[in-house]
mmCIF file of C-alpha atoms in Angstrom:
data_model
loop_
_atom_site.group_PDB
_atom_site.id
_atom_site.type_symbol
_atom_site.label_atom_id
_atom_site.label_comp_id
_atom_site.label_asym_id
_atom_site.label_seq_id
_atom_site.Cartn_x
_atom_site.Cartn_y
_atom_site.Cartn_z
ATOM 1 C CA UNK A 1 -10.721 149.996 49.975
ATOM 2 C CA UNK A 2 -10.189 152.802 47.010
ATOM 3 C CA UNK A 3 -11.266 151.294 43.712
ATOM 4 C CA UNK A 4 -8.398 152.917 41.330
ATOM 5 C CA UNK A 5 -10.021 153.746 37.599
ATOM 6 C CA UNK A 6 -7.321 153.581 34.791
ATOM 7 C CA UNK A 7 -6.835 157.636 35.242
ATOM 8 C CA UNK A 8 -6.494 157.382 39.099
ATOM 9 C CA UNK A 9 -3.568 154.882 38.256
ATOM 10 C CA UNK A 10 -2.137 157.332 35.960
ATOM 11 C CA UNK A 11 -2.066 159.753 38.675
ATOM 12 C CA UNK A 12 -0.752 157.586 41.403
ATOM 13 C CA UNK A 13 1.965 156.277 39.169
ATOM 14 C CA UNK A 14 2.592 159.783 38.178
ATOM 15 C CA UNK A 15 3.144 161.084 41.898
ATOM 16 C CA UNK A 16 5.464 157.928 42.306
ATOM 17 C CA UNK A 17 7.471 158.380 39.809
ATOM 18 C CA UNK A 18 8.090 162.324 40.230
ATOM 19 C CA UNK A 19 8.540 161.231 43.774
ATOM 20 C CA UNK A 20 11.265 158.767 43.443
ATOM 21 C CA UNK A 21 12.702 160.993 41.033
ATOM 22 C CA UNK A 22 13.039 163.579 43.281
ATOM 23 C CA UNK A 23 14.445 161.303 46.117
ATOM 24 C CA UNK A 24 17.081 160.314 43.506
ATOM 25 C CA UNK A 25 17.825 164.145 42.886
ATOM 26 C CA UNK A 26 17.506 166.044 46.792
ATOM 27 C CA UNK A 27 17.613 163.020 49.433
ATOM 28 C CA UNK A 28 14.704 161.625 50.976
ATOM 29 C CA UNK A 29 14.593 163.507 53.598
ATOM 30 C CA UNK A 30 15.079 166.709 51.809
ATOM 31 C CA UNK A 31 12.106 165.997 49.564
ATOM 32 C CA UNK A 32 8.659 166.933 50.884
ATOM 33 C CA UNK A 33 5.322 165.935 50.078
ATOM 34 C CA UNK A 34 4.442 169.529 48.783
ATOM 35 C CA UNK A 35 7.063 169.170 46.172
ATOM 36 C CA UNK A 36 5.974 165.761 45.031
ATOM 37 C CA UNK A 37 2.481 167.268 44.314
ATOM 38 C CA UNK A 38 4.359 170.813 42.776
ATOM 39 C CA UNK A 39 6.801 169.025 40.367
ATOM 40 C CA UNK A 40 4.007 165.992 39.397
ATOM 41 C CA UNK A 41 1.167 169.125 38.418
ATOM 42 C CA UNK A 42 -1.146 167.162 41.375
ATOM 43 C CA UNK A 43 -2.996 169.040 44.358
ATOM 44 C CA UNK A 44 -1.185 168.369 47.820
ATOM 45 C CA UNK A 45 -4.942 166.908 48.466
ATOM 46 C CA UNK A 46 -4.968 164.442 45.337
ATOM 47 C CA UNK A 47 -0.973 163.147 46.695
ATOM 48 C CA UNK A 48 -1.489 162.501 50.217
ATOM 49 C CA UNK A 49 -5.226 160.843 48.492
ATOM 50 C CA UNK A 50 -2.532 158.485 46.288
ATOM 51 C CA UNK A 51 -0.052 158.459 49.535
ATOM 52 C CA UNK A 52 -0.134 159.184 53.091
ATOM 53 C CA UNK A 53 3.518 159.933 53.310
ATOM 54 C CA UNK A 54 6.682 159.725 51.718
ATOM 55 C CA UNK A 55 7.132 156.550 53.686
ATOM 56 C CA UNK A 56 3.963 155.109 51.946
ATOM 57 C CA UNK A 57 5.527 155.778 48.629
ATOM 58 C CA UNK A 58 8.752 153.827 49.750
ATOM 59 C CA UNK A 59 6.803 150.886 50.257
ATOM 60 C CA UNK A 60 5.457 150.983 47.207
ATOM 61 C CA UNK A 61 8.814 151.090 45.226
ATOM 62 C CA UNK A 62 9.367 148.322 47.298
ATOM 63 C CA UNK A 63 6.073 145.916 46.561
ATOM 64 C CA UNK A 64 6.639 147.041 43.081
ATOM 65 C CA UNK A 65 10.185 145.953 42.419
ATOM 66 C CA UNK A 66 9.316 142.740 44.596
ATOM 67 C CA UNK A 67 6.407 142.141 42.430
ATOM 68 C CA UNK A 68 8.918 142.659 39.051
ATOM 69 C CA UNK A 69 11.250 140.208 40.740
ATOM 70 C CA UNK A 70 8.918 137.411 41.528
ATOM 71 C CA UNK A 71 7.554 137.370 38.012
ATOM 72 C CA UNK A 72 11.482 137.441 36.224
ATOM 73 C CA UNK A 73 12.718 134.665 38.632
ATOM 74 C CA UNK A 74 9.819 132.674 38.118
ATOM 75 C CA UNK A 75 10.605 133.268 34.533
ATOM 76 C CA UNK A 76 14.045 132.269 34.979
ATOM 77 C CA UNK A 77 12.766 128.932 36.688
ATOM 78 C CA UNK A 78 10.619 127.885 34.016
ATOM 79 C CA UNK A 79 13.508 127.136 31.560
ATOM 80 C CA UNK A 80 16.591 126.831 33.976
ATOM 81 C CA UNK A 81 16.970 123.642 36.934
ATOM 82 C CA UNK A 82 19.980 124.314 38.080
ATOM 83 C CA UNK A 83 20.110 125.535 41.261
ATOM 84 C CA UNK A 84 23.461 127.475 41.417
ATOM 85 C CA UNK A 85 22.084 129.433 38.494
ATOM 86 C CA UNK A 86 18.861 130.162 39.881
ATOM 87 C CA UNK A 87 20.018 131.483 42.849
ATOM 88 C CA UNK A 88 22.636 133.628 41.392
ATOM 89 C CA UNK A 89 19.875 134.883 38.871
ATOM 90 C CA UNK A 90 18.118 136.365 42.107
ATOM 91 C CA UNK A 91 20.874 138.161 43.218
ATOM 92 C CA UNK A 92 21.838 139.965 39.976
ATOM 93 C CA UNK A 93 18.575 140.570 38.980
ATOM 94 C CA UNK A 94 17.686 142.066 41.980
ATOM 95 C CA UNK A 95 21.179 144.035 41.896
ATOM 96 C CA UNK A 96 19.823 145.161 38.188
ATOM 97 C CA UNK A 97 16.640 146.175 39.476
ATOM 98 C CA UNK A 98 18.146 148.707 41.549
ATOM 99 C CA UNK A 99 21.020 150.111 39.641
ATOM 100 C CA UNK A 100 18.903 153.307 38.523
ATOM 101 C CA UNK A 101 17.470 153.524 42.276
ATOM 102 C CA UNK A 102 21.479 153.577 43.464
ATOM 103 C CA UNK A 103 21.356 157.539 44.780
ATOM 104 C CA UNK A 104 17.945 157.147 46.368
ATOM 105 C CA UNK A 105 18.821 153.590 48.018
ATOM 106 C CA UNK A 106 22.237 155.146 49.263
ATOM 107 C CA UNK A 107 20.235 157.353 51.467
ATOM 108 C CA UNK A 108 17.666 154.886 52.186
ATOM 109 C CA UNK A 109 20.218 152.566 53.553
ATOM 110 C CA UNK A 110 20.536 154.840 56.414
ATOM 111 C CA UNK A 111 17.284 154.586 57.243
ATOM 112 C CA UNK A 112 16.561 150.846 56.865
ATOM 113 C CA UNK A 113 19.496 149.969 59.029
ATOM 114 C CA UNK A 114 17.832 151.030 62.054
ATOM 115 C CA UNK A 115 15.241 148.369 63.327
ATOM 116 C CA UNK A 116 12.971 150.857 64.877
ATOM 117 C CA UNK A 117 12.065 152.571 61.353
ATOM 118 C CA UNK A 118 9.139 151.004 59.444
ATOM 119 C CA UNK A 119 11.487 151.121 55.880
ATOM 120 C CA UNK A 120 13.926 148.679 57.371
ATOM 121 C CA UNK A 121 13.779 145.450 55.781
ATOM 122 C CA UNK A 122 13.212 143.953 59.354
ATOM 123 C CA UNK A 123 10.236 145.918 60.346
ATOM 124 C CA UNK A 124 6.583 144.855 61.453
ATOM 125 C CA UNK A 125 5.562 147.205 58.242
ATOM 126 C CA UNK A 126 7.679 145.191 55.541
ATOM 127 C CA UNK A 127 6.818 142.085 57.011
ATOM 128 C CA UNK A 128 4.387 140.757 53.578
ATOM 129 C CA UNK A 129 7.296 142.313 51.214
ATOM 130 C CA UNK A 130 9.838 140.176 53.352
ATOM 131 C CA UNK A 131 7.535 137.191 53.085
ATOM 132 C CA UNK A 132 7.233 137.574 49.162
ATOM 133 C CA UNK A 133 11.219 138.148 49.486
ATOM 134 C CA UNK A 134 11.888 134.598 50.873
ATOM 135 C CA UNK A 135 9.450 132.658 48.663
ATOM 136 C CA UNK A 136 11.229 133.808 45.787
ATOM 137 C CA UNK A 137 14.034 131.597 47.355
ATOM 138 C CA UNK A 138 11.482 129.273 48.834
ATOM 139 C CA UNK A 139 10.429 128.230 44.745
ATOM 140 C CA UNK A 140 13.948 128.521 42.922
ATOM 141 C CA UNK A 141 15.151 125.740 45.715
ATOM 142 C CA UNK A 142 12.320 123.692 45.902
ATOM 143 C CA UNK A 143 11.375 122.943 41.610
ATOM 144 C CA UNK A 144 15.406 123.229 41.689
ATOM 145 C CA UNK A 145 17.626 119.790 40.797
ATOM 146 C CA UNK A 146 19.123 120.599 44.508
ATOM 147 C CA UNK A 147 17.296 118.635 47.789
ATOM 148 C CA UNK A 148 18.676 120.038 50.655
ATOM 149 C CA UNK A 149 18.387 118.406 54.016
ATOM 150 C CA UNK A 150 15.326 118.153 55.814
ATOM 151 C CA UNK A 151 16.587 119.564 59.064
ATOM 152 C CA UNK A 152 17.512 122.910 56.967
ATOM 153 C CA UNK A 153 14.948 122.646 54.209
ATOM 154 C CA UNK A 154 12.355 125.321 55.752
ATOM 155 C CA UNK A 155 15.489 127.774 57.241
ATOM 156 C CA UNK A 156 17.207 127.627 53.866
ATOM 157 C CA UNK A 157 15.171 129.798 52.156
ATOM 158 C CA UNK A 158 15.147 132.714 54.948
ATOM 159 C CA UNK A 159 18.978 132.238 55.255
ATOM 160 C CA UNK A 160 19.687 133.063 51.484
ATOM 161 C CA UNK A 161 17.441 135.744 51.912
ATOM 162 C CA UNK A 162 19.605 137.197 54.401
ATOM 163 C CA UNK A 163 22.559 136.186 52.551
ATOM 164 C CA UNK A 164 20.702 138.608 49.638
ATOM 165 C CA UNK A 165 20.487 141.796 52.174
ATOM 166 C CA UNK A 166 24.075 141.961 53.140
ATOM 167 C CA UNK A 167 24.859 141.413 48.912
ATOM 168 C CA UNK A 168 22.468 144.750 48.514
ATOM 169 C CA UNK A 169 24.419 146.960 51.630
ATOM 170 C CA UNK A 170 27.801 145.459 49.680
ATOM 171 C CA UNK A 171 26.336 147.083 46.315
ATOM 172 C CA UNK A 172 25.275 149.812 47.841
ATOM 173 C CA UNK A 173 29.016 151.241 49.240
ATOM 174 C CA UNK A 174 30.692 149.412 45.702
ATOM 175 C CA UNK A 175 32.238 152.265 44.410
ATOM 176 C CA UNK A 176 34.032 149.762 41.777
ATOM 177 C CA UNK A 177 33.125 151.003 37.995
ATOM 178 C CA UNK A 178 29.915 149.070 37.056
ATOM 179 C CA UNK A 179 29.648 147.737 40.368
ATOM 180 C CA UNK A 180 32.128 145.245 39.379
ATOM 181 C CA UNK A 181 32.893 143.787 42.869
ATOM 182 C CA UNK A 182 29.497 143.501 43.777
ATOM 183 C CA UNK A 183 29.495 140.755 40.796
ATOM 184 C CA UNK A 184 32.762 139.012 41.608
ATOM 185 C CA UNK A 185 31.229 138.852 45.349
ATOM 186 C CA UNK A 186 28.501 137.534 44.045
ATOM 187 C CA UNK A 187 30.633 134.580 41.786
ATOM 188 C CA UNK A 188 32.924 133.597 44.994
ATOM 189 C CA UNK A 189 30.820 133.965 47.917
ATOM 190 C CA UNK A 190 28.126 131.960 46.184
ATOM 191 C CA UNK A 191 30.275 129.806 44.961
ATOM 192 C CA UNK A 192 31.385 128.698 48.469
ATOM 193 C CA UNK A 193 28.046 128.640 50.082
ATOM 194 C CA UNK A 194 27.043 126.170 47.514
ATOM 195 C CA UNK A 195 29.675 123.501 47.794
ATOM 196 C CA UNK A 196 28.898 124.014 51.675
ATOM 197 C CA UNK A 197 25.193 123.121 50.750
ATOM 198 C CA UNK A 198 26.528 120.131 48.601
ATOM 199 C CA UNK A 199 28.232 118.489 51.233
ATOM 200 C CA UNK A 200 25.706 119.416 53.841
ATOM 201 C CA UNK A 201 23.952 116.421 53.511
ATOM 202 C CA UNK A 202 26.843 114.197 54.549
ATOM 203 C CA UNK A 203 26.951 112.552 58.260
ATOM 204 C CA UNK A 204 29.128 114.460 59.458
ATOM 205 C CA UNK A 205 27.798 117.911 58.772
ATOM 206 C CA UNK A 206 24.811 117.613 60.904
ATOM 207 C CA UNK A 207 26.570 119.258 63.860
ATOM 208 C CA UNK A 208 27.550 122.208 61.712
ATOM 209 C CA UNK A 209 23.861 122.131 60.786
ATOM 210 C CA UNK A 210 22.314 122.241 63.946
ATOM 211 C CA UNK A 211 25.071 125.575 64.628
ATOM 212 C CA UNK A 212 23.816 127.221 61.562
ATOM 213 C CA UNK A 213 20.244 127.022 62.380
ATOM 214 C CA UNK A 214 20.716 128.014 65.949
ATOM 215 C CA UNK A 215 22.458 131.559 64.875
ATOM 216 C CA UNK A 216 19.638 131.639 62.542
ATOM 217 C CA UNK A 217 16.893 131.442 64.953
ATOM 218 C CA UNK A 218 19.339 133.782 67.089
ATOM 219 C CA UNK A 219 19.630 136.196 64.209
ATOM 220 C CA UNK A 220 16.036 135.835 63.728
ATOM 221 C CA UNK A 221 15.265 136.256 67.057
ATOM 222 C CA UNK A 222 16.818 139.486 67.088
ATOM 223 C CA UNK A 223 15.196 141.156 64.253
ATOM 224 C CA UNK A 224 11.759 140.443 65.002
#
C-alpha cells in the first residue's frame, strides 16, 4: 500500500484535476493518459504511478464526491428530523455536486449504462461506492422521525437509492435552464413516494409491499 506524503497528494490531486478537466473539455474517451501527464507538467511514469488508467481516475471522482456527500448529509441530519427533508436534501445535493461535472457525466452516462463496464454504477468495481451510496439513505431514514415497516425496513434504503440513479440520468438529458425540471421532478415524484411510504404501514398495503420488494429483489437480481 503507497504511503502518500503531503507533496505526493499534491501531485495526485493535481493529475485528477487536469484530468477531469480535460474529460469536461475533449470527452473521455478522447482524452488520453499522455495528455493528462502533458497538460498537469507530470511524467507519463509519475501519472500512471498516481493512476493506472483513466478508469482509475473515474473512480476516484466518484469515492471523492461520495465521500463529500456522506459528510453534508450527515450534516444535514444533525439539525434536521424530518424525513421528507432529509431525503430530498440527498437528492439535490447530490444533483449540486455534479452540476460542474455535467459535460464529463454526459459522456460518462454512456458508459455506465452498460452493465459489463466497471464505471457503471452496477458493477463488481463500484460495489464499496454503491454500499457507501445506500447508507447515506440507510442513516437519514433510520435517526429520521419516519419508522417504516419492518418487512421493507432493510430494502428501503437500496430502493431510494435506485430511485436516486434514475433522478441523476433525468438531470443528466434536462436541458431545462438551471436544470429546472430536474427540481420540480424532484418536488412531485418525491412527494408521491412519500405519502405511499406514509400509508404503507396500513393493513391493507402489505400485499402491495410484498410486490414492491419482489421487483426489487428482481431488479436486484438483475444487476448483480
Amino acid at each position: 500500500m503507497k504511503k502518500e506524503t503531503e507533496k505526493s497528494l499534491k501531485t495526485k490531486n493535481l493529475i485528477y484535476e487536469t484530468a477531469i478537466s480535460l474529460f469536461q473539455s475533449e470527452g473521455f474517451d478522447k482524452a488520453t493518459m499522455r495528455e493528462i501527464s502533458k497538460k498537469a507538467e507530470v511524467s507519463l511514469g509519475l501519472t500512471y504511478y498516481h493512476f493506472k488508467s483513466k478508469e482509475e481516475i473515474v473512480f476516484h471522482f466518484y469515492e471523492k464526491t461520495q465521500e463529500e456527500s456522506y459528510s453534508l448529509n450527515l450534516k444535514y441530519c444533525e439539525k434536521e428530523r424530518d424525513f421528507k427533508k432529509r431525503i430530498i436534501n440527498i437528492l439535490t445535493t447530490k444533483i449540486e455536486q455534479f452540476d460542474p461535472y455535467s459535460n464529463f457525466l454526459h459522456v460518462l452516462a454512456r458508459t455506465a449504462v452498460d452493465p459489463k463496464s466497471p464505471l457503471s454504477p452496477f458493477s463488481t468495481e463500484t460495489s464499496n461506492i454503491r454500499k457507501n451510496a445506500v447508507e447515506i439513505f440507510q442513516h437519514a431514514i433510520t435517526s429520521s422521525n419516519y419508522k417504516p415497516p419492518e418487512d421493507l425496513k432493510i430494502a428501503l434504503p437500496a430502493i431510494l437509492w435506485m430511485y436516486q440513479m434514475s433522478i441523476i440520468y433525468f438531470w443528466i438529458l434536462d436541458k431545462s435552464k438551471g436544470k429546472e425540471k430536474t427540481y420540480t421532478l424532484i418536488e412531485v415524484s418525491f412527494d408521491l413516494i412519500f405519502k405511499l411510504l406514509r400509508i404503507s404501514r396500513l393493513p391493507f398495503m402489505k400485499p402491495i409491499r410484498k410486490t414492491i420488494l419482489k421487483l426489487y429483489s428482481f431488479i436486484l437480481g438483475s444487476v448483480n
